[in-house]
Coordinates of C-alpha atoms in Angstrom, one line a residue:
Chain A
X1 CA -118.1 56.7 16.5
X2 CA -119.2 55.2 13.2
X3 CA -122.2 53.0 12.9
X4 CA -121.7 49.2 12.9
X5 CA -121.1 47.6 9.5
X6 CA -123.3 44.8 8.2
X7 CA -120.9 42.2 9.6
X8 CA -120.9 43.8 13.0
X9 CA -124.7 44.0 13.0
X10 CA -124.9 40.3 12.2
X11 CA -122.4 39.4 14.8
X12 CA -124.4 41.4 17.4
X13 CA -127.7 39.8 16.4
X14 CA -126.2 36.4 16.5
X15 CA -124.9 37.0 20.1
X16 CA -128.2 38.4 21.1
X17 CA -130.1 35.4 19.7
X18 CA -127.8 33.0 21.4
X19 CA -128.3 34.8 24.7
X20 CA -132.0 34.8 24.2
X21 CA -132.1 31.1 23.4
X22 CA -130.2 30.5 26.6
X23 CA -132.8 32.5 28.5
X24 CA -135.5 30.5 26.8
X25 CA -134.0 27.2 27.8
X26 CA -133.4 28.2 31.3
X27 CA -136.6 30.2 31.7
X28 CA -135.1 33.6 32.2
X29 CA -132.6 32.4 34.7
X30 CA -130.1 35.1 33.9
X31 CA -127.1 33.9 36.0
X32 CA -126.9 30.7 34.0
X33 CA -126.4 32.7 30.8
X34 CA -123.8 35.1 32.2
X35 CA -121.1 34.1 29.6
X36 CA -123.5 34.7 26.7
X37 CA -124.7 37.9 28.2
X38 CA -121.1 39.2 28.3
X39 CA -120.5 38.1 24.7
X40 CA -123.7 39.9 23.7
X41 CA -122.6 43.1 25.5
X42 CA -119.2 43.1 23.9
X43 CA -120.5 42.6 20.4
X44 CA -123.3 45.2 20.5
X45 CA -123.2 48.9 21.1
X46 CA -124.4 49.8 24.5
X47 CA -127.5 51.6 23.2
X48 CA -128.4 48.4 21.3
X49 CA -128.1 46.3 24.4
X50 CA -130.5 48.5 26.2
X51 CA -132.8 48.5 23.2
X52 CA -132.8 44.7 22.9
X53 CA -133.3 44.3 26.6
X54 CA -136.4 46.4 26.4
X55 CA -137.5 44.5 23.3
X56 CA -137.1 41.2 25.1
X57 CA -139.2 42.5 28.0
X58 CA -141.9 43.6 25.6
X59 CA -141.9 40.3 23.7
X60 CA -142.1 38.3 27.0
X61 CA -145.0 40.6 28.2
X62 CA -146.8 40.1 24.9
X63 CA -146.4 36.4 25.1
X64 CA -147.7 36.4 28.7
X65 CA -150.8 38.4 27.5
X66 CA -151.4 35.9 24.7
X67 CA -151.1 32.8 26.8
X68 CA -152.4 33.9 30.2
X69 CA -154.7 36.7 29.2
X70 CA -155.0 40.1 30.8
X71 CA -155.6 40.2 34.5
X72 CA -156.0 43.6 36.0
X73 CA -155.0 44.0 39.7
X74 CA -156.6 41.1 41.5
X75 CA -156.8 42.9 44.9
X76 CA -160.6 42.8 44.7
X77 CA -160.5 39.0 44.4
X78 CA -162.0 39.0 40.9
X79 CA -160.1 38.7 37.6
Chain B
X1 CA -211.9 48.4 -24.3
X2 CA -213.3 47.6 -27.8
X3 CA -215.0 44.5 -26.4
X4 CA -217.2 46.6 -24.2
X5 CA -218.8 48.0 -27.3
X6 CA -220.0 44.6 -28.5
X7 CA -223.5 43.4 -27.5
X8 CA -223.4 41.0 -24.6
X9 CA -224.3 37.9 -26.8
X10 CA -221.4 38.5 -29.0
X11 CA -219.0 38.3 -26.0
X12 CA -220.3 34.9 -25.1
X13 CA -219.8 33.4 -28.5
X14 CA -216.6 35.1 -29.7
X15 CA -213.3 33.8 -28.6
X16 CA -211.8 36.2 -26.2
X17 CA -208.8 38.0 -27.6
X18 CA -206.3 39.5 -25.3
X19 CA -206.0 43.3 -25.8
X20 CA -203.4 44.2 -28.3
X21 CA -200.5 45.7 -26.2
X22 CA -197.5 44.5 -28.2
X23 CA -197.0 45.9 -31.7
X24 CA -198.2 43.4 -34.2
X25 CA -195.4 41.3 -35.6
X26 CA -194.8 41.7 -39.3
X27 CA -196.5 38.3 -40.0
X28 CA -199.8 39.7 -38.7
X29 CA -201.5 39.7 -35.4
X30 CA -202.4 36.0 -35.5
X31 CA -200.0 33.3 -34.6
X32 CA -197.8 31.4 -37.1
X33 CA -200.7 29.1 -38.2
X34 CA -203.2 31.9 -38.3
X35 CA -204.8 30.8 -35.1
X36 CA -205.5 33.0 -32.0
X37 CA -202.3 34.6 -30.8
X38 CA -201.9 33.3 -27.3
X39 CA -198.7 34.2 -25.3
X40 CA -195.5 34.4 -27.3
X41 CA -193.9 31.1 -28.3
X42 CA -191.2 29.7 -26.1
X43 CA -188.4 30.8 -28.3
X44 CA -189.6 34.4 -28.2
X45 CA -190.1 34.2 -24.4
X46 CA -186.5 33.0 -23.9
X47 CA -185.3 35.7 -26.2
X48 CA -187.2 38.4 -24.2
X49 CA -185.9 37.1 -20.9
X50 CA -182.4 36.9 -22.2
X51 CA -182.6 40.5 -23.5
X52 CA -184.0 41.8 -20.3
X53 CA -181.4 39.8 -18.3
X54 CA -178.6 41.0 -20.6
X55 CA -179.8 44.6 -20.2
X56 CA -179.9 44.3 -16.4
X57 CA -176.5 42.7 -16.4
X58 CA -175.1 45.4 -18.7
X59 CA -176.6 48.1 -16.4
X60 CA -175.1 46.5 -13.4
X61 CA -171.6 46.2 -15.0
X62 CA -171.8 49.8 -16.1
X63 CA -172.8 51.0 -12.7
X64 CA -170.1 49.0 -11.0
X65 CA -167.5 50.4 -13.4
X66 CA -168.8 53.9 -12.8
X67 CA -168.6 53.4 -9.0
X68 CA -165.0 52.2 -9.4
X69 CA -164.1 55.3 -11.5
X70 CA -165.7 57.5 -8.9
X71 CA -163.8 55.8 -6.1
X72 CA -160.5 56.3 -8.0
X73 CA -161.3 59.9 -8.8
X74 CA -162.2 60.5 -5.1
X75 CA -158.9 58.9 -4.1
X76 CA -157.0 61.1 -6.6
X77 CA -158.6 64.2 -5.2
X78 CA -157.7 63.1 -1.6
X79 CA -154.1 62.5 -2.6
X80 CA -153.9 65.7 -4.4
X81 CA -155.3 67.6 -1.4
X82 CA -153.0 65.8 0.9
X83 CA -150.2 66.6 -1.4
X84 CA -147.8 64.7 0.7
X85 CA -144.3 65.2 -0.4
X86 CA -145.1 68.2 -2.6
X87 CA -142.5 70.9 -2.5
X88 CA -138.9 70.6 -3.3
X89 CA -136.1 69.1 -1.2
X90 CA -132.4 69.8 -1.4
X91 CA -130.2 67.0 -0.2
X92 CA -126.9 65.4 -1.0
X93 CA -126.6 61.8 -2.2
X94 CA -124.0 59.4 -0.8
X95 CA -121.6 60.2 -3.6
X96 CA -121.7 63.9 -2.6
X97 CA -123.9 65.1 -5.5
X98 CA -126.6 67.6 -4.7
X99 CA -130.0 66.2 -5.4
X100 CA -133.4 67.8 -5.5
X101 CA -136.9 66.5 -5.8
X102 CA -137.1 67.3 -9.5
X103 CA -134.2 64.9 -10.2
X104 CA -136.6 62.0 -9.5
X105 CA -139.5 63.2 -11.6
X106 CA -140.5 60.6 -14.1
X107 CA -139.3 57.8 -11.8
X108 CA -141.1 55.5 -9.5
X109 CA -139.6 55.8 -6.1
X110 CA -139.7 53.6 -3.0
X111 CA -138.5 55.8 -0.1
X112 CA -137.5 54.8 3.4
X113 CA -136.5 57.2 6.2
X114 CA -134.1 55.7 8.8
X115 CA -130.6 56.2 10.3
X116 CA -127.4 54.2 10.1
X117 CA -127.1 53.5 13.9
X118 CA -130.4 51.7 13.8
X119 CA -130.3 48.4 15.8
X120 CA -132.5 46.2 13.6
X121 CA -135.6 47.8 12.0
X122 CA -133.8 49.9 9.3
X123 CA -131.7 47.0 8.0
X124 CA -134.8 44.8 8.0
X125 CA -136.8 47.3 6.1
X126 CA -134.1 48.1 3.7
X127 CA -133.6 44.4 3.0
X128 CA -137.3 44.1 2.3
X129 CA -137.3 47.2 0.1
X130 CA -134.3 45.9 -1.8
X131 CA -136.0 42.5 -2.3
X132 CA -139.2 44.2 -3.5
X133 CA -137.2 46.2 -6.1
X134 CA -135.4 43.0 -7.2
X135 CA -138.8 41.3 -7.7
X136 CA -139.9 44.2 -9.8
X137 CA -136.6 44.3 -11.8
X138 CA -137.4 40.8 -13.0
X139 CA -140.2 42.1 -15.1
X140 CA -138.6 43.9 -18.1
X141 CA -141.9 45.5 -19.1
X142 CA -142.0 47.6 -15.9
X143 CA -140.1 50.9 -15.4
X144 CA -137.1 50.6 -13.1
X145 CA -137.9 51.6 -9.5
X146 CA -135.5 54.0 -7.7
X147 CA -135.0 52.9 -4.1
X148 CA -134.2 55.9 -1.8
X149 CA -133.0 56.1 1.8
X150 CA -133.2 59.4 3.6
X151 CA -131.6 59.8 7.0
X152 CA -133.4 61.2 10.0
X153 CA -130.1 61.5 11.8
X154 CA -128.2 64.2 9.9
X155 CA -125.9 65.0 12.8
X156 CA -124.2 61.6 12.5
X157 CA -125.1 60.4 9.1
X158 CA -122.9 62.4 6.8
X159 CA -122.2 61.5 3.2
X160 CA -119.5 59.0 4.1
X161 CA -121.6 57.3 6.7
X162 CA -124.6 57.0 4.4
X163 CA -122.4 55.7 1.6
X164 CA -121.1 53.0 3.9
X165 CA -124.6 52.1 4.9
X166 CA -126.4 51.8 1.6
X167 CA -123.6 49.6 0.1
X168 CA -125.1 46.6 1.9
X169 CA -128.4 46.8 0.1
X170 CA -129.7 47.0 -3.4
X171 CA -127.1 48.3 -5.9
X172 CA -129.4 51.1 -7.0
X173 CA -130.2 52.2 -3.4
X174 CA -129.4 55.9 -3.2
X175 CA -128.8 57.5 0.2
X176 CA -129.6 61.1 0.9
X177 CA -128.5 63.4 3.7
X178 CA -128.1 67.1 4.2
X179 CA -128.0 69.8 6.9
X180 CA -130.4 69.3 9.9
X181 CA -132.6 72.1 8.4
X182 CA -132.8 70.4 5.0
X183 CA -133.5 67.0 6.6
X184 CA -136.2 68.4 8.9
X185 CA -137.8 70.0 5.9
X186 CA -138.1 66.8 3.9
X187 CA -139.2 64.8 7.0
X188 CA -142.0 67.2 7.6
X189 CA -143.0 67.3 3.9
X190 CA -143.5 63.5 4.2
X191 CA -145.0 63.7 7.7
X192 CA -142.3 61.5 9.1
X193 CA -142.0 61.5 12.9
X194 CA -138.4 61.4 14.1
X195 CA -137.2 61.9 17.7
X196 CA -133.6 61.4 18.9
X197 CA -133.5 59.6 22.3
X198 CA -131.2 60.3 25.2
X199 CA -127.5 60.1 24.6
X200 CA -125.4 57.7 26.6
X201 CA -121.8 58.3 27.8
X202 CA -120.4 57.4 24.3
X203 CA -122.8 60.0 22.8
X204 CA -124.7 57.2 21.1
X205 CA -128.5 57.4 20.8
X206 CA -131.4 55.8 19.0
X207 CA -133.8 57.8 16.9
X208 CA -137.3 56.8 17.3
X209 CA -139.1 57.3 13.9
X210 CA -142.0 56.3 11.7
X211 CA -141.3 53.0 10.1
X212 CA -142.8 53.3 6.6
X213 CA -141.9 52.7 3.0
X214 CA -143.4 55.3 0.7
X215 CA -144.3 54.8 -2.9
X216 CA -143.9 57.9 -5.0
X217 CA -145.3 58.1 -8.6
X218 CA -143.5 59.7 -11.6
X219 CA -145.1 63.1 -10.7
X220 CA -143.3 63.0 -7.4
X221 CA -146.4 62.6 -5.2
X222 CA -147.1 60.0 -2.6
X223 CA -149.3 57.2 -3.9
X224 CA -149.1 54.5 -1.3
X225 CA -147.3 53.4 1.8
X226 CA -146.2 50.0 3.3
X227 CA -145.7 49.3 7.0
X228 CA -143.6 46.7 8.8
X229 CA -146.2 44.0 8.2
X230 CA -146.1 44.2 4.4
X231 CA -143.8 41.6 2.9
X232 CA -141.6 42.3 -0.1
X233 CA -143.9 40.2 -2.3
X234 CA -146.9 42.3 -1.3
X235 CA -145.1 45.5 -1.9
X236 CA -143.9 44.4 -5.3
X237 CA -147.5 43.4 -6.2
X238 CA -148.9 46.7 -5.0
X239 CA -146.3 48.7 -6.9
X240 CA -147.0 46.7 -10.1
X241 CA -150.7 47.4 -9.7
X242 CA -150.1 51.2 -9.3
X243 CA -147.8 51.2 -12.4
X244 CA -150.5 49.5 -14.4
X245 CA -153.3 51.8 -13.4
X246 CA -151.3 55.0 -13.2
X247 CA -152.8 58.4 -14.0
X248 CA -150.9 61.6 -13.1
X249 CA -152.2 63.3 -10.0
X250 CA -151.0 66.8 -11.0
X251 CA -152.3 68.3 -14.2

């Protein structure tokens, strides 16, 4: 299986970006972006889909840390 | 001291002269009009201060230059001791020609390790590397930089695959591959971390690896490195500075 060409890479990235923009607009409401998700999965190798999903999780987590700050487990009632 | 030898009444009547510490000027000990030599005239004082100030400034500049030279010398010793990338490598370029380290002696090289199945980082870094080389190409006075790509995935990235990959970047970008042993040897020579991830049902996998662009000088040794956060402009600027101040590391 040969590596994606530059055109294929760009098509994959574009589909990913569209899908992510949809998630941004609908605040991570995945079902609403189903069609774009499928397009993204068809244009990108499976390994890349997994990689980008993890990347998205990481970016969202980072954003959360930057806006909300770090709160260790609040079971003791303190933050 | 001489004054102490005079009888007490003489001291009261004679004008007090300051002890002669400075060598007498050629005009004689007394001042320009023959009167008592008080402190030096203003012009002389300014000249003395200027001379002292100039000497101090000169000393400071000399010490600063010496400190800079020592710092550079220390860095050269460290790089030589680190000897990153020393030792030969035997690889094959994307046109199928065997290439060894010596082929690049005398050239400035910007080197990136990556793999063709890379989702986004490698294309980004190679674009950046290409752009930096383009910026440097614009200055006709500088030697041409040789951009180099070495795969960390020799199992999949054969000559043809590397050839297809490097076509999309700078025209001078040379791709190198080889047997797994040869690639492992060059990766470890450059302290590059590379680890293939789990394969999926298509046999596809992602190789986790160090994301760094290395600058090698004409003697083939590592001079500097640039991580993801360095822009093409910053890289070009840094390479230019290295070129301008280059001294061979190996004797």
